[in-house]
mmCIF file of C-alpha atoms and ligand atoms in Angstrom:
data_model
loop_
_atom_site.group_PDB
_atom_site.id
_atom_site.type_symbol
_atom_site.label_atom_id
_atom_site.label_comp_id
_atom_site.label_asym_id
_atom_site.label_seq_id
_atom_site.Cartn_x
_atom_site.Cartn_y
_atom_site.Cartn_z
ATOM 1 C CA MET A 418 118.186 91.595 97.461
ATOM 2 C CA ARG A 419 120.889 94.134 98.473
ATOM 3 C CA ILE A 420 120.178 97.664 98.113
ATOM 4 C CA VAL A 421 121.942 101.287 99.649
ATOM 5 C CA LEU A 422 119.449 104.352 99.837
ATOM 6 C CA LEU A 423 120.863 107.335 99.307
ATOM 7 C CA GLY A 424 119.848 110.836 99.581
ATOM 8 C CA SER A 425 120.325 113.957 101.626
ATOM 9 C CA PRO A 426 119.049 114.131 105.491
ATOM 10 C CA GLY A 427 115.414 114.909 105.551
ATOM 11 C CA ALA A 428 114.826 112.371 101.792
ATOM 12 C CA GLY A 429 112.806 110.764 103.127
ATOM 13 C CA LYS A 430 115.338 107.355 102.963
ATOM 14 C CA GLY A 431 114.212 106.229 106.842
ATOM 15 C CA THR A 432 110.395 106.364 105.540
ATOM 16 C CA GLN A 433 111.111 104.248 102.440
ATOM 17 C CA ALA A 434 113.292 102.100 104.100
ATOM 18 C CA LYS A 435 111.083 100.545 106.327
ATOM 19 C CA VAL A 436 108.152 99.992 103.715
ATOM 20 C CA ILE A 437 110.708 98.142 101.233
ATOM 21 C CA SER A 438 112.634 95.774 104.131
ATOM 22 C CA LYS A 439 109.797 95.138 104.614
ATOM 23 C CA LYS A 440 107.858 93.950 101.372
ATOM 24 C CA PHE A 441 111.324 92.042 101.092
ATOM 25 C CA ASP A 442 111.390 90.877 103.953
ATOM 26 C CA ILE A 443 115.053 92.433 104.473
ATOM 27 C CA PRO A 444 117.009 94.217 107.438
ATOM 28 C CA HIS A 445 116.164 97.795 107.229
ATOM 29 C CA ILE A 446 119.897 98.817 108.411
ATOM 30 C CA SER A 447 119.943 102.134 109.473
ATOM 31 C CA THR A 448 123.480 103.167 111.161
ATOM 32 C CA GLY A 449 121.843 107.014 112.275
ATOM 33 C CA ASP A 450 119.151 104.297 114.532
ATOM 34 C CA ILE A 451 122.122 102.201 115.410
ATOM 35 C CA LEU A 452 124.220 104.742 116.869
ATOM 36 C CA ARG A 453 121.205 106.548 118.366
ATOM 37 C CA ASN A 454 120.319 103.452 119.975
ATOM 38 C CA GLU A 455 124.006 102.867 120.666
ATOM 39 C CA ILE A 456 124.290 106.365 122.731
ATOM 40 C CA LYS A 457 121.081 106.165 124.155
ATOM 41 C CA ARG A 458 122.208 102.798 126.313
ATOM 42 C CA GLY A 459 125.296 104.331 126.798
ATOM 43 C CA SER A 460 127.711 101.733 125.571
ATOM 44 C CA GLY A 461 130.840 101.898 124.897
ATOM 45 C CA LEU A 462 130.372 102.892 121.492
ATOM 46 C CA GLY A 463 127.970 105.066 122.305
ATOM 47 C CA LYS A 464 130.584 107.280 124.018
ATOM 48 C CA GLU A 465 132.575 107.525 121.315
ATOM 49 C CA ALA A 466 129.953 108.867 119.095
ATOM 50 C CA ALA A 467 127.762 110.984 120.916
ATOM 51 C CA GLY A 468 129.571 113.834 119.898
ATOM 52 C CA PHE A 469 130.135 113.662 116.210
ATOM 53 C CA VAL A 470 125.893 112.652 116.159
ATOM 54 C CA GLU A 471 124.853 115.357 117.829
ATOM 55 C CA SER A 472 127.530 117.968 116.186
ATOM 56 C CA GLY A 473 125.909 116.549 112.782
ATOM 57 C CA LYS A 474 129.898 115.126 111.586
ATOM 58 C CA LEU A 475 129.988 111.800 110.668
ATOM 59 C CA VAL A 476 131.102 109.806 112.951
ATOM 60 C CA PRO A 477 135.097 107.698 112.131
ATOM 61 C CA ASP A 478 134.835 104.949 109.586
ATOM 62 C CA ARG A 479 136.097 102.588 111.565
ATOM 63 C CA ILE A 480 133.651 102.367 114.007
ATOM 64 C CA ILE A 481 130.414 102.956 111.267
ATOM 65 C CA ILE A 482 132.605 99.868 109.361
ATOM 66 C CA GLU A 483 132.981 98.155 112.941
ATOM 67 C CA ILE A 484 128.654 98.230 112.980
ATOM 68 C CA ILE A 485 128.089 97.121 109.083
ATOM 69 C CA LYS A 486 130.392 93.685 109.369
ATOM 70 C CA ASN A 487 128.434 92.541 112.696
ATOM 71 C CA GLU A 488 125.158 93.644 110.922
ATOM 72 C CA ILE A 489 125.930 91.890 107.430
ATOM 73 C CA SER A 490 126.698 88.517 108.951
ATOM 74 C CA PRO A 491 125.597 85.660 107.384
ATOM 75 C CA ASP A 492 122.969 84.705 109.469
ATOM 76 C CA LYS A 493 121.503 88.093 110.181
ATOM 77 C CA SER A 494 121.288 88.976 106.353
ATOM 78 C CA LYS A 495 121.001 85.844 104.206
ATOM 79 C CA ASN A 496 117.832 87.554 102.363
ATOM 80 C CA GLY A 497 120.173 90.915 101.974
ATOM 81 C CA PHE A 498 119.913 94.019 103.617
ATOM 82 C CA LEU A 499 118.593 98.009 103.137
ATOM 83 C CA MET A 500 121.293 100.151 103.621
ATOM 84 C CA ASP A 501 119.995 103.721 105.172
ATOM 85 C CA GLY A 502 122.844 106.195 105.711
ATOM 86 C CA PHE A 503 125.432 104.349 104.790
ATOM 87 C CA PRO A 504 127.812 104.244 103.011
ATOM 88 C CA ARG A 505 128.443 107.954 103.621
ATOM 89 C CA ASN A 506 131.640 109.213 101.945
ATOM 90 C CA LEU A 507 133.974 107.350 99.022
ATOM 91 C CA GLU A 508 135.791 105.518 102.380
ATOM 92 C CA GLN A 509 133.219 103.748 103.619
ATOM 93 C CA ALA A 510 132.208 103.180 100.014
ATOM 94 C CA ARG A 511 135.055 100.967 99.355
ATOM 95 C CA MET A 512 135.389 99.720 102.144
ATOM 96 C CA PHE A 513 131.978 98.616 101.753
ATOM 97 C CA SER A 514 132.820 97.117 98.422
ATOM 98 C CA ASP A 515 135.808 95.177 99.180
ATOM 99 C CA LEU A 516 133.736 93.463 102.088
ATOM 100 C CA LEU A 517 131.048 92.583 100.092
ATOM 101 C CA ASP A 518 134.554 91.403 97.908
ATOM 102 C CA GLU A 519 135.024 89.188 100.433
ATOM 103 C CA LEU A 520 132.237 87.705 101.794
ATOM 104 C CA GLY A 521 131.180 86.905 97.864
ATOM 105 C CA ILE A 522 128.422 88.971 97.355
ATOM 106 C CA GLU A 523 127.487 92.309 95.404
ATOM 107 C CA LEU A 524 125.476 94.711 95.365
ATOM 108 C CA ASP A 525 121.465 94.957 93.324
ATOM 109 C CA LYS A 526 120.350 98.377 92.855
ATOM 110 C CA VAL A 527 121.882 101.409 94.465
ATOM 111 C CA ILE A 528 118.358 103.790 94.350
ATOM 112 C CA ASN A 529 119.276 107.808 94.983
ATOM 113 C CA ILE A 530 116.156 109.815 96.098
ATOM 114 C CA ASN A 531 116.326 113.019 94.808
ATOM 115 C CA VAL A 532 114.285 116.301 96.697
ATOM 116 C CA SER A 533 115.195 120.059 96.270
ATOM 117 C CA LYS A 534 117.367 121.993 99.076
ATOM 118 C CA ASP A 535 114.228 124.226 99.614
ATOM 119 C CA GLU A 536 112.218 121.531 100.540
ATOM 120 C CA ILE A 537 115.046 119.418 102.612
ATOM 121 C CA VAL A 538 115.326 122.276 104.911
ATOM 122 C CA ASP A 539 111.356 122.829 105.334
ATOM 123 C CA ARG A 540 111.162 119.250 105.927
ATOM 124 C CA LEU A 541 114.036 119.160 108.923
ATOM 125 C CA SER A 542 113.620 121.981 110.987
ATOM 126 C CA LYS A 543 109.730 119.905 110.983
ATOM 127 C CA ARG A 544 110.531 117.046 111.905
ATOM 128 C CA LYS A 545 109.293 114.599 115.019
ATOM 129 C CA SER A 546 110.601 110.856 115.603
ATOM 130 C CA CYS A 547 109.153 108.556 118.110
ATOM 131 C CA SER A 548 111.463 107.328 120.678
ATOM 132 C CA VAL A 549 109.738 103.668 120.287
ATOM 133 C CA CYS A 550 109.145 102.636 116.867
ATOM 134 C CA LYS A 551 111.557 105.490 115.273
ATOM 135 C CA SER A 552 108.657 106.182 112.890
ATOM 136 C CA VAL A 553 109.234 109.419 111.704
ATOM 137 C CA PHE A 554 106.195 113.086 111.755
ATOM 138 C CA SER A 555 106.339 115.769 109.814
ATOM 139 C CA ILE A 556 104.779 117.705 112.748
ATOM 140 C CA GLY A 557 103.933 120.955 109.798
ATOM 141 C CA ASN A 558 101.329 122.511 112.215
ATOM 142 C CA ASN A 559 100.655 120.256 114.844
ATOM 143 C CA LYS A 560 103.282 121.493 116.810
ATOM 144 C CA ASP A 561 101.678 119.898 120.001
ATOM 145 C CA LEU A 562 101.656 117.290 118.535
ATOM 146 C CA GLU A 563 103.891 114.725 121.432
ATOM 147 C CA LYS A 564 102.868 110.865 121.641
ATOM 148 C CA CYS A 565 103.144 108.889 118.064
ATOM 149 C CA PRO A 566 100.043 107.893 116.621
ATOM 150 C CA GLU A 567 101.016 104.544 115.538
ATOM 151 C CA CYS A 568 102.403 103.315 118.912
ATOM 152 C CA ASN A 569 101.719 106.222 121.596
ATOM 153 C CA GLY A 570 105.721 106.435 121.823
ATOM 154 C CA ASP A 571 106.778 109.948 122.784
ATOM 155 C CA LEU A 572 108.182 111.999 120.218
ATOM 156 C CA ILE A 573 111.212 113.818 120.268
ATOM 157 C CA VAL A 574 113.139 116.961 118.436
ATOM 158 C CA ARG A 575 116.062 114.797 117.474
ATOM 159 C CA GLU A 576 119.366 116.774 119.057
ATOM 160 C CA ASP A 577 121.189 117.269 115.555
ATOM 161 C CA ASP A 578 117.431 118.268 113.477
ATOM 162 C CA LYS A 579 117.999 122.122 115.621
ATOM 163 C CA LYS A 580 118.690 124.902 113.408
ATOM 164 C CA GLU A 581 122.568 125.182 113.055
ATOM 165 C CA VAL A 582 123.043 121.484 113.069
ATOM 166 C CA ILE A 583 121.326 121.382 110.081
ATOM 167 C CA LYS A 584 122.784 123.285 108.342
ATOM 168 C CA HIS A 585 125.803 121.644 108.849
ATOM 169 C CA ARG A 586 124.328 118.002 108.391
ATOM 170 C CA LEU A 587 123.661 119.534 104.797
ATOM 171 C CA ASP A 588 126.721 120.862 104.175
ATOM 172 C CA VAL A 589 128.412 117.466 105.480
ATOM 173 C CA TYR A 590 126.015 115.623 102.861
ATOM 174 C CA GLU A 591 127.386 117.891 99.705
ATOM 175 C CA SER A 592 130.939 117.085 99.860
ATOM 176 C CA GLU A 593 131.296 113.980 101.196
ATOM 177 C CA THR A 594 127.975 111.701 100.831
ATOM 178 C CA ARG A 595 127.004 113.359 97.009
ATOM 179 C CA PRO A 596 130.125 111.982 95.754
ATOM 180 C CA LEU A 597 128.734 108.660 95.872
ATOM 181 C CA ILE A 598 126.073 109.065 93.060
ATOM 182 C CA ASP A 599 128.911 109.589 90.662
ATOM 183 C CA PHE A 600 130.774 106.115 92.145
ATOM 184 C CA TYR A 601 127.768 104.412 91.763
ATOM 185 C CA ALA A 602 126.604 105.747 88.562
ATOM 186 C CA ASP A 603 130.458 104.291 87.115
ATOM 187 C CA LYS A 604 128.980 100.810 88.734
ATOM 188 C CA GLY A 605 125.985 100.702 86.871
ATOM 189 C CA LEU A 606 124.282 100.348 90.605
ATOM 190 C CA LEU A 607 122.542 103.577 90.330
ATOM 191 C CA VAL A 608 118.679 104.568 90.148
ATOM 192 C CA ASN A 609 117.617 107.531 90.623
ATOM 193 C CA ILE A 610 113.635 108.612 92.242
ATOM 194 C CA ASP A 611 111.783 111.839 92.312
ATOM 195 C CA GLY A 612 111.719 112.213 95.761
ATOM 196 C CA SER A 613 108.945 115.085 95.974
ATOM 197 C CA GLY A 614 105.385 114.436 96.476
ATOM 198 C CA GLU A 615 103.220 111.595 98.868
ATOM 199 C CA GLU A 616 104.966 109.247 100.516
ATOM 200 C CA THR A 617 103.025 106.104 98.750
ATOM 201 C CA GLU A 618 104.208 107.498 95.360
ATOM 202 C CA ILE A 619 107.521 107.517 96.503
ATOM 203 C CA THR A 620 107.277 104.061 97.481
ATOM 204 C CA ARG A 621 105.690 103.147 94.067
ATOM 205 C CA ARG A 622 108.393 104.500 92.150
ATOM 206 C CA ILE A 623 110.817 102.935 93.740
ATOM 207 C CA LEU A 624 108.891 99.337 93.725
ATOM 208 C CA LYS A 625 108.821 99.802 90.114
ATOM 209 C CA VAL A 626 112.681 99.687 89.620
ATOM 210 C CA LEU A 627 113.551 97.317 91.983
HETATM 211 P P1 ADP B 1172 120.140 112.007 108.021
HETATM 212 O O1 ADP B 1172 120.357 110.994 107.226
HETATM 213 O O2 ADP B 1172 118.937 112.435 108.532
HETATM 214 O O3 ADP B 1172 121.376 113.259 108.574
HETATM 215 P P2 ADP B 1172 121.156 110.000 109.555
HETATM 216 O O4 ADP B 1172 119.682 108.807 111.276
HETATM 217 O O5 ADP B 1172 121.329 109.182 108.705
HETATM 218 O O6 ADP B 1172 120.722 111.157 109.343
HETATM 219 O O7 ADP B 1172 123.008 110.350 110.811
HETATM 220 C C1 ADP B 1172 122.352 110.839 112.044
HETATM 221 C C2 ADP B 1172 123.457 110.580 112.310
HETATM 222 O O8 ADP B 1172 124.286 110.086 112.632
HETATM 223 C C3 ADP B 1172 125.134 111.581 111.198
HETATM 224 O O9 ADP B 1172 124.487 113.206 111.294
HETATM 225 C C4 ADP B 1172 125.993 111.065 111.653
HETATM 226 O O10 ADP B 1172 126.899 112.000 112.637
HETATM 227 C C5 ADP B 1172 125.960 110.128 112.108
HETATM 228 N N1 ADP B 1172 125.599 108.390 111.187
HETATM 229 C C6 ADP B 1172 125.063 108.069 110.271
HETATM 230 N N2 ADP B 1172 125.829 107.209 109.725
HETATM 231 C C7 ADP B 1172 126.789 107.547 109.541
HETATM 232 C C8 ADP B 1172 127.749 106.792 108.641
HETATM 233 N N3 ADP B 1172 127.858 105.942 107.707
HETATM 234 N N4 ADP B 1172 129.293 107.628 108.405
HETATM 235 C C9 ADP B 1172 129.245 108.418 109.178
HETATM 236 N N5 ADP B 1172 128.463 109.042 110.278
HETATM 237 C C10 ADP B 1172 127.029 108.253 110.336
HETATM 238 ZN ZN1 ZN B 1173 105.747 105.280 117.092
#
């Protein structure tokens, strides 16, 4: 199964990706998680990417494509994969199509998770994530929550979940990423999913179309 998840920041891609990748036993490839790990490790790639990620800008395509090539090598993803946060613009989508052609494989579905802009802003400004297992939590009125309920790791507010950066990431989504909806609709791969409501309900909606 080869799947791409599309959706605005805060649409719930990461949360859904975890469940789906487990269900189909395919790797969850989150370019955001990979970049944050590289930044934390202080690797060369991390140093190159840090400024972009922290200010909510897209990391240059050539860096992203290198990451993806490495992640979908035949030994790592023989059952397929689930892309979360990639592709992020038309250039990446075209390079991705070329790469898949070279490997002689095809995407099965592109799932677009739709959530209204008001809800997105609300969710992003309330979110904390686990520095260990990467689970994302909406802290709501539980602002003092400091430990991950799942693994007891430290919960952190992502650098790019600060207010000014959120606005910028949403603008980048509108201008760079939203056009991918048409790109994949034209290829006959797109399925729209209503991303409002309970996480488990959204998972059910996605599993129904896979
Ligand atoms: P979100 O979807 O909530 O914005 P991600 O974890 O997917 O969060 O991405 C966080 C940041 O990592 C982005 O704002 C961007 O700087 C960088 N990034 C992630 N994926 C890509 C990509 N495919 N191309 C360019 N930059 C990316
Ligand atoms: Zn955790």
